[in-house]
Amino acid sequence: MDRMPPVGSRVSVRYRLPAGSAPPMTDVIGHVETVAPLIVLRTKSGELVEIAHADVLAVRELSGGPVRASEIRALEHAAALAWPGTEQHWQDGWLLRAAGGYTSRANSAVPLDFSATLAALPAIVDWYADRDLQPWLALPERLLAVRAEGIKHTRVMVIDLTGPMPGAQPDPAVTLLERPDEAWLTRYERDVPPAVLTAVVDGVAVFASVTGAAVGRGAVTRAPDGTGWLGISAVRVDPGQRRRGHARTVCQALLGWGARNGASRAYVQVLSDNPGAIALYHSLGFRLHHHHRYVDALSLTARTL
C-alpha cells in the first residue's frame, strides 16, 4: 500500500471488504485518527471506520479542506515571487524564471495567469535555450491539463498565522539576517549563489540561523488577492545536530517573523519522498494544500508536433 499520511491528515482510502462482499472493495474519505494497530478514519459525519493495514489497496492524501483552483493559482503566484531567480519574463500568462541553473524553482516556468496554455511552449523553449537552460515547467495540479508524470513531485502545505503561536516573539537562539553570511552559506551546504537566495519580487526575505546547528530562509510576498504569504525554504540541519529540535526552532522563528512582517498564511514546498520533513511540518500545523511537479517542456512540445 502507499505510505499512510500522519495522524490528522485528510485521506481517501480504498480497501478490501470481507470475503464474499459485493462489491469486494470500497472507498472512504476521512481524517486519520490512528495508524496502529488499525487505521482509524473519522468521516465527515463523525463515523469511525477501522481498516486493517493488510486490507488497504491505495491511499491518497487530500487537502485539509476544499481548495479552489483560483486559490492554488494565488498561492503559486506568491511562491513564484518569493523564489523568482535572477531574471524573469512574462510569456503568454507564464512567468519564466532563470538563475543560471541553480535550483528548480528559480529555473522553471509556471502558469500563473488564466490565459496560460500549452500554446506558449515553443516560445518558452526558445527563451530557455537562449540561456543554455533546460525548459522546465513547474506545474501545479488543476491549473493545466498535462498528462505527464514529471519529476520532483512536491507537496505544498499551508498553515494560517492567526492567534497565539510559537515564534510570536523573537527567539534569542535564532539569528535573523537580511542576507546570508558565510556561516549561513556553509551550513546550507548547497552551491547556490547569494544572488539567487536573496532574490525576491515585491517582498522581503530573511535568513535564520541557529549557531552551529541549522539554517532556513523565509520570504514574504503577496498573492494577487492581497494575501500575505510566508514561504519557508532552505531548511538545513547539520548531520551531527539532527533530532534535537533545531529545524523546529528555525521554522517557528520564521513563522513569527512572517507574522510580524505582514503574512497571514505560510506555506512550504516539500518533496513527496521526504517523510521526515513532511512529518515536521505536519507537527507544526501545516496541512496539504495541493501538489505540483516539474515537466520538461521539450517532451510536451515533441508530443504536439
PDB file of C-alpha atoms in Angstrom:
ATOM      1  CA  MET A   1       0.000   0.000   0.000  1.00  0.00           C
ATOM      2  CA  ASP A   2       1.019   3.654  -0.261  1.00  0.00           C
ATOM      3  CA  ARG A   3       2.521   5.336   2.804  1.00  0.00           C
ATOM      4  CA  MET A   4      -0.159   6.379   5.283  1.00  0.00           C
ATOM      5  CA  PRO A   5      -0.030  10.149   5.942  1.00  0.00           C
ATOM      6  CA  PRO A   6       0.362  11.374   9.538  1.00  0.00           C
ATOM      7  CA  VAL A   7      -2.439  11.437  12.090  1.00  0.00           C
ATOM      8  CA  GLY A   8      -4.713  14.401  11.413  1.00  0.00           C
ATOM      9  CA  SER A   9      -4.382  14.190   7.634  1.00  0.00           C
ATOM     10  CA  ARG A  10      -7.451  14.009   5.418  1.00  0.00           C
ATOM     11  CA  VAL A  11      -7.236  10.988   3.147  1.00  0.00           C
ATOM     12  CA  SER A  12      -9.092   8.805   0.681  1.00  0.00           C
ATOM     13  CA  VAL A  13      -8.548   5.089   1.283  1.00  0.00           C
ATOM     14  CA  ARG A  14      -9.554   2.197  -0.950  1.00  0.00           C
ATOM     15  CA  TYR A  15      -9.677  -1.081   0.953  1.00  0.00           C
ATOM     16  CA  ARG A  16     -10.883  -4.687   0.714  1.00  0.00           C
ATOM     17  CA  LEU A  17     -14.160  -5.729   2.274  1.00  0.00           C
ATOM     18  CA  PRO A  18     -14.616  -9.123   3.966  1.00  0.00           C
ATOM     19  CA  ALA A  19     -14.520 -12.169   1.679  1.00  0.00           C
ATOM     20  CA  GLY A  20     -17.792 -12.662  -0.187  1.00  0.00           C
ATOM     21  CA  SER A  21     -18.733  -8.973  -0.116  1.00  0.00           C
ATOM     22  CA  ALA A  22     -20.180  -7.408  -3.253  1.00  0.00           C
ATOM     23  CA  PRO A  23     -18.504  -5.237  -4.318  1.00  0.00           C
ATOM     24  CA  PRO A  24     -15.229  -6.668  -2.935  1.00  0.00           C
ATOM     25  CA  MET A  25     -13.783  -3.230  -2.096  1.00  0.00           C
ATOM     26  CA  THR A  26     -14.872   0.277  -1.196  1.00  0.00           C
ATOM     27  CA  ASP A  27     -13.554   3.808  -0.616  1.00  0.00           C
ATOM     28  CA  VAL A  28     -13.762   6.088   2.388  1.00  0.00           C
ATOM     29  CA  ILE A  29     -12.752   9.709   2.957  1.00  0.00           C
ATOM     30  CA  GLY A  30     -11.877  10.924   6.421  1.00  0.00           C
ATOM     31  CA  HIS A  31      -9.265  12.240   8.815  1.00  0.00           C
ATOM     32  CA  VAL A  32      -6.661   9.839  10.187  1.00  0.00           C
ATOM     33  CA  GLU A  33      -7.315   9.239  13.883  1.00  0.00           C
ATOM     34  CA  THR A  34      -4.778   6.458  14.485  1.00  0.00           C
ATOM     35  CA  VAL A  35      -2.499   4.282  12.349  1.00  0.00           C
ATOM     36  CA  ALA A  36      -1.754   1.406  14.753  1.00  0.00           C
ATOM     37  CA  PRO A  37      -2.686  -1.295  15.325  1.00  0.00           C
ATOM     38  CA  LEU A  38      -5.561  -0.467  12.959  1.00  0.00           C
ATOM     39  CA  ILE A  39      -6.044   2.521  10.699  1.00  0.00           C
ATOM     40  CA  VAL A  40      -8.978   4.527  12.055  1.00  0.00           C
ATOM     41  CA  LEU A  41     -10.598   7.258   9.967  1.00  0.00           C
ATOM     42  CA  ARG A  42     -13.192   9.758  11.141  1.00  0.00           C
ATOM     43  CA  THR A  43     -15.589  10.623   8.317  1.00  0.00           C
ATOM     44  CA  LYS A  44     -17.338  13.955   7.801  1.00  0.00           C
ATOM     45  CA  SER A  45     -20.405  12.562   9.597  1.00  0.00           C
ATOM     46  CA  GLY A  46     -18.304  11.574  12.611  1.00  0.00           C
ATOM     47  CA  GLU A  47     -18.363   7.844  11.914  1.00  0.00           C
ATOM     48  CA  LEU A  48     -15.184   5.937  12.842  1.00  0.00           C
ATOM     49  CA  VAL A  49     -14.031   3.457  10.187  1.00  0.00           C
ATOM     50  CA  GLU A  50     -11.470   0.811  11.176  1.00  0.00           C
ATOM     51  CA  ILE A  51      -9.266  -0.701   8.462  1.00  0.00           C
ATOM     52  CA  ALA A  52      -6.602  -3.388   8.763  1.00  0.00           C
ATOM     53  CA  HIS A  53      -3.316  -2.441   7.120  1.00  0.00           C
ATOM     54  CA  ALA A  54      -3.383  -5.641   5.055  1.00  0.00           C
ATOM     55  CA  ASP A  55      -6.720  -4.620   3.519  1.00  0.00           C
ATOM     56  CA  VAL A  56      -5.570  -1.222   2.249  1.00  0.00           C
ATOM     57  CA  LEU A  57      -5.251  -1.101  -1.553  1.00  0.00           C
ATOM     58  CA  ALA A  58      -4.499   2.584  -2.092  1.00  0.00           C
ATOM     59  CA  VAL A  59      -4.146   5.775  -0.082  1.00  0.00           C
ATOM     60  CA  ARG A  60      -4.360   9.321  -1.365  1.00  0.00           C
ATOM     61  CA  GLU A  61      -3.893  12.344   0.851  1.00  0.00           C
ATOM     62  CA  LEU A  62      -6.379  15.125   0.250  1.00  0.00           C
ATOM     63  CA  SER A  63      -6.169  18.818   1.007  1.00  0.00           C
ATOM     64  CA  GLY A  64      -7.167  19.798   4.521  1.00  0.00           C
ATOM     65  CA  GLY A  65     -10.407  21.219   3.096  1.00  0.00           C
ATOM     66  CA  PRO A  66     -11.893  22.157  -0.265  1.00  0.00           C
ATOM     67  CA  VAL A  67      -9.387  24.164  -2.334  1.00  0.00           C
ATOM     68  CA  ARG A  68     -10.412  26.095  -5.446  1.00  0.00           C
ATOM     69  CA  ALA A  69      -8.157  26.314  -8.485  1.00  0.00           C
ATOM     70  CA  SER A  70      -8.085  30.096  -8.004  1.00  0.00           C
ATOM     71  CA  GLU A  71      -6.609  29.570  -4.525  1.00  0.00           C
ATOM     72  CA  ILE A  72      -3.883  27.336  -5.961  1.00  0.00           C
ATOM     73  CA  ARG A  73      -3.103  29.954  -8.590  1.00  0.00           C
ATOM     74  CA  ALA A  74      -2.915  32.746  -5.986  1.00  0.00           C
ATOM     75  CA  LEU A  75      -0.580  30.797  -3.705  1.00  0.00           C
ATOM     76  CA  GLU A  76       1.651  29.742  -6.604  1.00  0.00           C
ATOM     77  CA  HIS A  77       1.878  33.390  -7.676  1.00  0.00           C
ATOM     78  CA  ALA A  78       3.142  34.434  -4.245  1.00  0.00           C
ATOM     79  CA  ALA A  79       5.541  31.480  -4.166  1.00  0.00           C
ATOM     80  CA  ALA A  80       6.977  32.378  -7.580  1.00  0.00           C
ATOM     81  CA  LEU A  81       7.666  35.933  -6.406  1.00  0.00           C
ATOM     82  CA  ALA A  82       9.425  34.503  -3.347  1.00  0.00           C
ATOM     83  CA  TRP A  83      11.818  32.398  -5.434  1.00  0.00           C
ATOM     84  CA  PRO A  84      11.957  34.252  -8.769  1.00  0.00           C
ATOM     85  CA  GLY A  85      15.527  33.590  -9.905  1.00  0.00           C
ATOM     86  CA  THR A  86      17.694  36.449 -11.064  1.00  0.00           C
ATOM     87  CA  GLU A  87      15.785  37.016 -14.317  1.00  0.00           C
ATOM     88  CA  GLN A  88      12.056  36.943 -15.015  1.00  0.00           C
ATOM     89  CA  HIS A  89       9.954  37.191 -18.171  1.00  0.00           C
ATOM     90  CA  TRP A  90       6.209  37.009 -18.740  1.00  0.00           C
ATOM     91  CA  GLN A  91       5.197  34.909 -21.738  1.00  0.00           C
ATOM     92  CA  ASP A  92       1.510  34.467 -22.580  1.00  0.00           C
ATOM     93  CA  GLY A  93       0.432  34.048 -18.959  1.00  0.00           C
ATOM     94  CA  TRP A  94       3.542  32.115 -17.863  1.00  0.00           C
ATOM     95  CA  LEU A  95       6.190  33.508 -15.526  1.00  0.00           C
ATOM     96  CA  LEU A  96       9.586  32.355 -16.780  1.00  0.00           C
ATOM     97  CA  ARG A  97      12.414  32.356 -14.227  1.00  0.00           C
ATOM     98  CA  ALA A  98      16.121  31.826 -14.751  1.00  0.00           C
ATOM     99  CA  ALA A  99      19.123  31.760 -12.432  1.00  0.00           C
ATOM    100  CA  GLY A 100      21.943  30.016 -14.240  1.00  0.00           C
ATOM    101  CA  GLY A 101      20.505  26.586 -13.479  1.00  0.00           C
ATOM    102  CA  TYR A 102      20.683  26.917  -9.686  1.00  0.00           C
ATOM    103  CA  THR A 103      17.587  25.244  -8.162  1.00  0.00           C
ATOM    104  CA  SER A 104      14.492  24.009  -9.981  1.00  0.00           C
ATOM    105  CA  ARG A 105      12.234  26.710  -8.579  1.00  0.00           C
ATOM    106  CA  ALA A 106      14.435  29.531  -9.890  1.00  0.00           C
ATOM    107  CA  ASN A 107      14.796  27.957 -13.353  1.00  0.00           C
ATOM    108  CA  SER A 108      11.299  27.000 -14.417  1.00  0.00           C
ATOM    109  CA  ALA A 109       8.180  28.459 -15.991  1.00  0.00           C
ATOM    110  CA  VAL A 110       4.943  28.472 -14.025  1.00  0.00           C
ATOM    111  CA  PRO A 111       1.434  29.162 -15.441  1.00  0.00           C
ATOM    112  CA  LEU A 112       0.117  31.977 -13.264  1.00  0.00           C
ATOM    113  CA  ASP A 113      -2.485  33.688 -15.448  1.00  0.00           C
ATOM    114  CA  PHE A 114      -5.771  32.245 -16.663  1.00  0.00           C
ATOM    115  CA  SER A 115      -4.515  32.865 -20.202  1.00  0.00           C
ATOM    116  CA  ALA A 116      -1.591  30.412 -19.844  1.00  0.00           C
ATOM    117  CA  THR A 117      -1.853  27.449 -22.243  1.00  0.00           C
ATOM    118  CA  LEU A 118       0.470  24.939 -23.853  1.00  0.00           C
ATOM    119  CA  ALA A 119       0.457  27.088 -26.996  1.00  0.00           C
ATOM    120  CA  ALA A 120       3.256  29.073 -25.343  1.00  0.00           C
ATOM    121  CA  LEU A 121       5.615  26.076 -25.233  1.00  0.00           C
ATOM    122  CA  PRO A 122       7.695  26.953 -28.337  1.00  0.00           C
ATOM    123  CA  ALA A 123       8.384  30.447 -27.005  1.00  0.00           C
ATOM    124  CA  ILE A 124       9.219  29.036 -23.566  1.00  0.00           C
ATOM    125  CA  VAL A 125      11.627  26.502 -25.063  1.00  0.00           C
ATOM    126  CA  ASP A 126      13.340  29.238 -27.089  1.00  0.00           C
ATOM    127  CA  TRP A 127      13.685  31.550 -24.073  1.00  0.00           C
ATOM    128  CA  TYR A 128      15.446  28.888 -22.027  1.00  0.00           C
ATOM    129  CA  ALA A 129      17.556  27.759 -24.997  1.00  0.00           C
ATOM    130  CA  ASP A 130      18.870  31.315 -25.313  1.00  0.00           C
ATOM    131  CA  ARG A 131      20.188  30.902 -21.743  1.00  0.00           C
ATOM    132  CA  ASP A 132      21.512  27.356 -22.251  1.00  0.00           C
ATOM    133  CA  LEU A 133      18.947  26.039 -19.781  1.00  0.00           C
ATOM    134  CA  GLN A 134      16.571  23.104 -19.933  1.00  0.00           C
ATOM    135  CA  PRO A 135      12.974  24.369 -20.248  1.00  0.00           C
ATOM    136  CA  TRP A 136      11.365  23.015 -17.107  1.00  0.00           C
ATOM    137  CA  LEU A 137       7.710  23.726 -16.397  1.00  0.00           C
ATOM    138  CA  ALA A 138       6.570  23.974 -12.766  1.00  0.00           C
ATOM    139  CA  LEU A 139       3.035  22.583 -12.993  1.00  0.00           C
ATOM    140  CA  PRO A 140       0.634  22.956 -10.057  1.00  0.00           C
ATOM    141  CA  GLU A 141      -2.201  20.483 -10.161  1.00  0.00           C
ATOM    142  CA  ARG A 142      -5.537  21.539 -11.726  1.00  0.00           C
ATOM    143  CA  LEU A 143      -4.206  24.648 -13.485  1.00  0.00           C
ATOM    144  CA  LEU A 144      -3.382  22.934 -16.786  1.00  0.00           C
ATOM    145  CA  ALA A 145      -4.403  19.554 -18.173  1.00  0.00           C
ATOM    146  CA  VAL A 146      -0.997  17.981 -18.767  1.00  0.00           C
ATOM    147  CA  ARG A 147      -0.700  14.199 -18.795  1.00  0.00           C
ATOM    148  CA  ALA A 148       2.962  13.747 -17.968  1.00  0.00           C
ATOM    149  CA  GLU A 149       4.458  12.083 -14.909  1.00  0.00           C
ATOM    150  CA  GLY A 150       7.194  14.667 -14.438  1.00  0.00           C
ATOM    151  CA  ILE A 151       9.792  14.721 -11.666  1.00  0.00           C
ATOM    152  CA  LYS A 152      10.249  16.152  -8.179  1.00  0.00           C
ATOM    153  CA  HIS A 153       6.657  15.616  -7.099  1.00  0.00           C
ATOM    154  CA  THR A 154       6.095  18.217  -4.415  1.00  0.00           C
ATOM    155  CA  ARG A 155       3.555  18.765  -1.659  1.00  0.00           C
ATOM    156  CA  VAL A 156       2.562  22.356  -0.953  1.00  0.00           C
ATOM    157  CA  MET A 157       1.499  22.549   2.688  1.00  0.00           C
ATOM    158  CA  VAL A 158      -0.045  25.586   4.392  1.00  0.00           C
ATOM    159  CA  ILE A 159      -0.863  26.998   7.807  1.00  0.00           C
ATOM    160  CA  ASP A 160      -2.767  30.067   8.984  1.00  0.00           C
ATOM    161  CA  LEU A 161      -0.748  32.549  11.033  1.00  0.00           C
ATOM    162  CA  THR A 162      -3.546  33.538  13.366  1.00  0.00           C
ATOM    163  CA  GLY A 163      -3.816  33.558  17.139  1.00  0.00           C
ATOM    164  CA  PRO A 164      -1.023  32.830  19.630  1.00  0.00           C
ATOM    165  CA  MET A 165       1.743  30.741  18.134  1.00  0.00           C
ATOM    166  CA  PRO A 166       5.358  29.759  18.900  1.00  0.00           C
ATOM    167  CA  GLY A 167       7.768  32.281  17.432  1.00  0.00           C
ATOM    168  CA  ALA A 168       5.485  35.251  18.008  1.00  0.00           C
ATOM    169  CA  GLN A 169       8.341  36.823  19.948  1.00  0.00           C
ATOM    170  CA  PRO A 170      11.909  36.772  18.588  1.00  0.00           C
ATOM    171  CA  ASP A 171      13.900  33.756  19.810  1.00  0.00           C
ATOM    172  CA  PRO A 172      17.350  34.749  21.143  1.00  0.00           C
ATOM    173  CA  ALA A 173      18.678  31.379  19.952  1.00  0.00           C
ATOM    174  CA  VAL A 174      17.907  32.330  16.337  1.00  0.00           C
ATOM    175  CA  THR A 175      19.782  34.991  14.386  1.00  0.00           C
ATOM    176  CA  LEU A 176      17.840  36.700  11.587  1.00  0.00           C
ATOM    177  CA  LEU A 177      19.859  38.254   8.756  1.00  0.00           C
ATOM    178  CA  GLU A 178      18.851  40.278   5.705  1.00  0.00           C
ATOM    179  CA  ARG A 179      21.490  38.423   3.678  1.00  0.00           C
ATOM    180  CA  PRO A 180      23.129  35.030   4.209  1.00  0.00           C
ATOM    181  CA  ASP A 181      26.589  35.363   5.726  1.00  0.00           C
ATOM    182  CA  GLU A 182      29.453  32.899   5.276  1.00  0.00           C
ATOM    183  CA  ALA A 183      28.364  30.847   8.278  1.00  0.00           C
ATOM    184  CA  TRP A 184      24.815  30.542   6.881  1.00  0.00           C
ATOM    185  CA  LEU A 185      26.091  29.522   3.439  1.00  0.00           C
ATOM    186  CA  THR A 186      28.419  26.945   4.949  1.00  0.00           C
ATOM    187  CA  ARG A 187      25.586  25.431   6.972  1.00  0.00           C
ATOM    188  CA  TYR A 188      23.272  25.434   3.918  1.00  0.00           C
ATOM    189  CA  GLU A 189      25.822  23.303   2.037  1.00  0.00           C
ATOM    190  CA  ARG A 190      24.231  23.733  -1.394  1.00  0.00           C
ATOM    191  CA  ASP A 191      26.084  25.518  -4.187  1.00  0.00           C
ATOM    192  CA  VAL A 192      23.544  28.300  -4.709  1.00  0.00           C
ATOM    193  CA  PRO A 193      24.827  31.867  -5.256  1.00  0.00           C
ATOM    194  CA  PRO A 194      23.689  34.502  -2.739  1.00  0.00           C
ATOM    195  CA  ALA A 195      22.116  36.463  -5.597  1.00  0.00           C
ATOM    196  CA  VAL A 196      19.688  33.574  -6.169  1.00  0.00           C
ATOM    197  CA  LEU A 197      18.965  33.126  -2.465  1.00  0.00           C
ATOM    198  CA  THR A 198      18.259  36.811  -1.862  1.00  0.00           C
ATOM    199  CA  ALA A 199      16.151  37.355  -4.980  1.00  0.00           C
ATOM    200  CA  VAL A 200      12.540  38.268  -4.240  1.00  0.00           C
ATOM    201  CA  VAL A 201       9.997  40.318  -6.184  1.00  0.00           C
ATOM    202  CA  ASP A 202       7.816  42.821  -4.303  1.00  0.00           C
ATOM    203  CA  GLY A 203       8.588  41.255  -0.960  1.00  0.00           C
ATOM    204  CA  VAL A 204      11.224  40.716   1.698  1.00  0.00           C
ATOM    205  CA  ALA A 205      13.464  37.774   2.599  1.00  0.00           C
ATOM    206  CA  VAL A 206      15.233  36.766   5.798  1.00  0.00           C
ATOM    207  CA  PHE A 207      17.864  34.180   6.682  1.00  0.00           C
ATOM    208  CA  ALA A 208      17.564  32.392  10.016  1.00  0.00           C
ATOM    209  CA  SER A 209      20.375  30.592  11.787  1.00  0.00           C
ATOM    210  CA  VAL A 210      20.886  28.620  14.986  1.00  0.00           C
ATOM    211  CA  THR A 211      24.623  28.956  15.515  1.00  0.00           C
ATOM    212  CA  GLY A 212      26.488  25.789  14.635  1.00  0.00           C
ATOM    213  CA  ALA A 213      23.308  23.809  14.062  1.00  0.00           C
ATOM    214  CA  ALA A 214      20.710  24.887  11.478  1.00  0.00           C
ATOM    215  CA  VAL A 215      19.620  27.469   8.935  1.00  0.00           C
ATOM    216  CA  GLY A 216      16.492  28.393   6.986  1.00  0.00           C
ATOM    217  CA  ARG A 217      15.113  31.023   4.621  1.00  0.00           C
ATOM    218  CA  GLY A 218      11.842  32.933   4.820  1.00  0.00           C
ATOM    219  CA  ALA A 219      10.224  35.244   2.279  1.00  0.00           C
ATOM    220  CA  VAL A 220       7.011  37.261   2.499  1.00  0.00           C
ATOM    221  CA  THR A 221       5.237  38.130  -0.744  1.00  0.00           C
ATOM    222  CA  ARG A 222       1.655  38.907  -1.691  1.00  0.00           C
ATOM    223  CA  ALA A 223      -0.742  36.975  -3.841  1.00  0.00           C
ATOM    224  CA  PRO A 224      -2.934  38.848  -6.348  1.00  0.00           C
ATOM    225  CA  ASP A 225      -5.863  38.524  -3.914  1.00  0.00           C
ATOM    226  CA  GLY A 226      -3.866  40.523  -1.333  1.00  0.00           C
ATOM    227  CA  THR A 227      -2.978  37.646   0.979  1.00  0.00           C
ATOM    228  CA  GLY A 228       0.455  37.981   2.556  1.00  0.00           C
ATOM    229  CA  TRP A 229       2.227  34.626   2.332  1.00  0.00           C
ATOM    230  CA  LEU A 230       5.350  33.479   4.159  1.00  0.00           C
ATOM    231  CA  GLY A 231       7.354  30.862   2.298  1.00  0.00           C
ATOM    232  CA  ILE A 232       9.776  28.725   4.322  1.00  0.00           C
ATOM    233  CA  SER A 233      12.605  27.076   2.414  1.00  0.00           C
ATOM    234  CA  ALA A 234      16.275  26.076   2.549  1.00  0.00           C
ATOM    235  CA  VAL A 235      15.942  24.481   5.998  1.00  0.00           C
ATOM    236  CA  ARG A 236      19.133  22.541   6.736  1.00  0.00           C
ATOM    237  CA  VAL A 237      20.439  20.941   9.942  1.00  0.00           C
ATOM    238  CA  ASP A 238      24.000  19.717  10.491  1.00  0.00           C
ATOM    239  CA  PRO A 239      24.075  15.900  10.461  1.00  0.00           C
ATOM    240  CA  GLY A 240      25.576  15.879  13.954  1.00  0.00           C
ATOM    241  CA  GLN A 241      22.845  18.186  15.271  1.00  0.00           C
ATOM    242  CA  ARG A 242      19.758  16.379  13.987  1.00  0.00           C
ATOM    243  CA  ARG A 243      16.846  15.204  16.139  1.00  0.00           C
ATOM    244  CA  ARG A 244      17.475  17.946  18.664  1.00  0.00           C
ATOM    245  CA  GLY A 245      14.644  20.264  17.616  1.00  0.00           C
ATOM    246  CA  HIS A 246      16.793  22.740  15.676  1.00  0.00           C
ATOM    247  CA  ALA A 247      14.704  22.579  12.475  1.00  0.00           C
ATOM    248  CA  ARG A 248      11.566  23.208  14.517  1.00  0.00           C
ATOM    249  CA  THR A 249      13.242  26.164  16.237  1.00  0.00           C
ATOM    250  CA  VAL A 250      14.210  27.691  12.881  1.00  0.00           C
ATOM    251  CA  CYS A 251      10.723  27.186  11.424  1.00  0.00           C
ATOM    252  CA  GLN A 252       8.979  28.651  14.469  1.00  0.00           C
ATOM    253  CA  ALA A 253      11.246  31.696  14.347  1.00  0.00           C
ATOM    254  CA  LEU A 254      10.457  32.160  10.658  1.00  0.00           C
ATOM    255  CA  LEU A 255       6.712  31.786  11.282  1.00  0.00           C
ATOM    256  CA  GLY A 256       6.902  34.513  13.911  1.00  0.00           C
ATOM    257  CA  TRP A 257       8.979  36.738  11.643  1.00  0.00           C
ATOM    258  CA  GLY A 258       6.478  36.235   8.816  1.00  0.00           C
ATOM    259  CA  ALA A 259       3.526  37.176  11.019  1.00  0.00           C
ATOM    260  CA  ARG A 260       5.353  40.315  12.154  1.00  0.00           C
ATOM    261  CA  ASN A 261       6.041  41.225   8.518  1.00  0.00           C
ATOM    262  CA  GLY A 262       2.510  41.078   7.157  1.00  0.00           C
ATOM    263  CA  ALA A 263       1.944  37.395   6.389  1.00  0.00           C
ATOM    264  CA  SER A 264      -1.377  35.893   7.405  1.00  0.00           C
ATOM    265  CA  ARG A 265      -0.612  32.447   5.962  1.00  0.00           C
ATOM    266  CA  ALA A 266       2.509  30.373   5.383  1.00  0.00           C
ATOM    267  CA  TYR A 267       3.486  27.567   3.014  1.00  0.00           C
ATOM    268  CA  VAL A 268       6.260  25.067   2.457  1.00  0.00           C
ATOM    269  CA  GLN A 269       7.102  23.128  -0.698  1.00  0.00           C
ATOM    270  CA  VAL A 270       8.448  19.719   0.290  1.00  0.00           C
ATOM    271  CA  LEU A 271       9.311  16.743  -1.908  1.00  0.00           C
ATOM    272  CA  SER A 272       6.758  13.972  -1.553  1.00  0.00           C
ATOM    273  CA  ASP A 273       9.517  11.418  -0.902  1.00  0.00           C
ATOM    274  CA  ASN A 274      10.824  13.275   2.171  1.00  0.00           C
ATOM    275  CA  PRO A 275       8.758  11.796   5.029  1.00  0.00           C
ATOM    276  CA  GLY A 276      10.924  13.379   7.731  1.00  0.00           C
ATOM    277  CA  ALA A 277      10.275  16.919   6.501  1.00  0.00           C
ATOM    278  CA  ILE A 278       6.604  16.170   5.914  1.00  0.00           C
ATOM    279  CA  ALA A 279       6.248  14.912   9.490  1.00  0.00           C
ATOM    280  CA  LEU A 280       7.996  18.017  10.854  1.00  0.00           C
ATOM    281  CA  TYR A 281       5.765  20.460   9.000  1.00  0.00           C
ATOM    282  CA  HIS A 282       2.667  18.437   9.837  1.00  0.00           C
ATOM    283  CA  SER A 283       3.592  18.588  13.534  1.00  0.00           C
ATOM    284  CA  LEU A 284       3.867  22.372  13.222  1.00  0.00           C
ATOM    285  CA  GLY A 285       0.302  22.526  11.905  1.00  0.00           C
ATOM    286  CA  PHE A 286       0.867  22.623   8.140  1.00  0.00           C
ATOM    287  CA  ARG A 287      -1.662  20.720   6.045  1.00  0.00           C
ATOM    288  CA  LEU A 288      -1.706  19.706   2.390  1.00  0.00           C
ATOM    289  CA  HIS A 289      -2.989  22.391   0.021  1.00  0.00           C
ATOM    290  CA  HIS A 290      -2.049  20.974  -3.389  1.00  0.00           C
ATOM    291  CA  HIS A 291       0.677  19.192  -5.335  1.00  0.00           C
ATOM    292  CA  HIS A 292       2.956  20.257  -8.149  1.00  0.00           C
ATOM    293  CA  ARG A 293       5.683  18.693 -10.276  1.00  0.00           C
ATOM    294  CA  TYR A 294       8.250  19.607 -12.922  1.00  0.00           C
ATOM    295  CA  VAL A 295       7.861  18.585 -16.563  1.00  0.00           C
ATOM    296  CA  ASP A 296      10.327  19.081 -19.405  1.00  0.00           C
ATOM    297  CA  ALA A 297       8.704  21.390 -21.966  1.00  0.00           C
ATOM    298  CA  LEU A 298      10.661  19.681 -24.756  1.00  0.00           C
ATOM    299  CA  SER A 299       8.868  16.386 -24.097  1.00  0.00           C
ATOM    300  CA  LEU A 300       5.481  18.102 -24.353  1.00  0.00           C
ATOM    301  CA  THR A 301       6.495  20.027 -27.472  1.00  0.00           C
ATOM    302  CA  ALA A 302       7.517  16.781 -29.183  1.00  0.00           C
ATOM    303  CA  ARG A 303       4.092  15.294 -28.480  1.00  0.00           C
ATOM    304  CA  THR A 304       2.296  18.209 -30.098  1.00  0.00           C
ATOM    305  CA  LEU A 305       4.346  18.185 -33.322  1.00  0.00           C
TER     306      LEU A 305
END
